[in-house]
Steps between C-alpha positions, in 0.01 A plus 500: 500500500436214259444131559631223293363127424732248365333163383703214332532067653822527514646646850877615321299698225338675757776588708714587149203758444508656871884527432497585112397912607577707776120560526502748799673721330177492232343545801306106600510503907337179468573179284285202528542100293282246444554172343164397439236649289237464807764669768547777231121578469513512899798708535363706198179633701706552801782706388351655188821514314548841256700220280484139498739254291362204398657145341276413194527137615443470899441085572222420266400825550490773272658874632250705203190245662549675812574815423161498324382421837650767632410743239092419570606632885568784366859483687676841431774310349766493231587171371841320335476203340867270520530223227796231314511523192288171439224676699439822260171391356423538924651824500287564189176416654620696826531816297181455342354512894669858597819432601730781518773330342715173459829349609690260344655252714801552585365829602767766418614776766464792283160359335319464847654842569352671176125315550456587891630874451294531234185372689619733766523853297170392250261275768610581848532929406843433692832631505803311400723740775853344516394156417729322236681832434715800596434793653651756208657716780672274695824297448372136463824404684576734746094586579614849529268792264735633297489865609690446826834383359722702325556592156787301464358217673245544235677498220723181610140337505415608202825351325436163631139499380615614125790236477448234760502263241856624356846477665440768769728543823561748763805616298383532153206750695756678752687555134177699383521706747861518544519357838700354718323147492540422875392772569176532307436153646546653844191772452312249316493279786428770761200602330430167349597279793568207246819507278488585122580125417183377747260718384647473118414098583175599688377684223559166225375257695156661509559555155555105451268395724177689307631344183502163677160542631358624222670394178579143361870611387794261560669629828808529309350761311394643785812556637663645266192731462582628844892540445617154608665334176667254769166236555668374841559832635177585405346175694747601803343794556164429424512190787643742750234813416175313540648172643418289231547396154339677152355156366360482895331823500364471103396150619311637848307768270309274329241266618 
């Protein structure tokens, strides 16, 4: 539905900013680079990109030079300016010439996120969908809308989203409800197909990992935010959820 343009000199910026989004999900079927500031004005009036992101320095070029060019085409395009923070008084000028907005280098996850769904809702008249979020009536770990599991199911969900941060166990919940614990385990993981502990783990990690993406706190923090006051445990599980490490993924989000 949308088409993107990427334009920076150097080749792992660009591939940090096709990686840095899960852009079909925002709905881009097509994602095109350029290093140069003449192969962008090419690729430009081929593709006609609904958004194109810019480096305010690209060679000896300048990114807000051509997207003035662009502009006097009359391209139907939004435009991002990315800058260091020895290049603002570029990023200055850039803004003065109709750019949308402007990214500081290293460009944040979350602050690319906020700028192209934001372009997308006010510019494009888009929808945002499921992109970068939840849908409210299904599970976020078990993809499963709530009104086909039980109400005890429910409820079991509902504890671990209240105190996932605190001390919680199988136990301490089968207690609630005066349970046998193995045995609330048992219909939890018919209906869940995951045990309590898994999905209890399931359910912080993507809890950690947002924070990571999108927050500068110290992963130890983070942890224990999420109910791990043992760091190492923390790291454990982390490594074996999404296969690699919290200072990897923080590191990978930015550009």
């Amino acid at each position: 539905m949308y088409k993107l343009l990427i334009v920076d000199d150097e080749p792992q910026i660009l591939e940090g900013m096709k990686r840095s989004l899960d852009w079909a999900s925002y709905g881009f079927q097509r994602i095109e680079t350029s290093e140069t500031g003449e192969g962008a004005l090419s690729k430009a009036v081929e593709l006609l990109p609904d958004i194109a992101i810019f480096d305010v320095c690209i060679g000896t070029e300048r990114g807000y030079e051509i997207i003035g060019k662009l502009k006097e085409m009359r391209l139907p395009t939004q435009y991002i300016i990315m800058s260091g923070y020895s290049e603002f008084e570029y990023a200055r000028e850039a803004i003065r010439c109709g750019v949308k907005d402007y990214l500081l280098k290293p460009v944040e996850r979350s602050k690319l996120q906020q700028v192209i769904e934001k372009i997308i809702v006010e510019d494009l008249h888009g929808t945002l969908g499921g992109a970068g979020g939840e849908d409210p009536n299904t599970d976020p770990i078990l993809g499963i809308p709530y009104d086909q599991l039980s109400k005890l199911t429910n409820r079991i969900l509902m504890m671990v989203k209240a105190e996932y941060a605190q001390n919680i166990t199988l136990k301490s919940v089968a207690e609630r409800f005066r349970m046998n614990s193995t045995y609330l385990g048992q219909l939890f993981l018919k209906e869940a197909q995951m045990k309590f502990s898994e999905y209890l783990m399931a359910y912080r990690m993507l809890h950690a990992r947002e924070l990571i993406l999108t927050t500068s706190e110290k992963i130890s923090s983070i942890a224990l935010s999420v109910g791990y006051p043992n760091l190492n445990y923390f790291y454990t599980h982390f490594q074996s959820y999404f296969g690699k490490s919290p200072s990897e993924m923080r590191k990978k989000s930015q550009v």
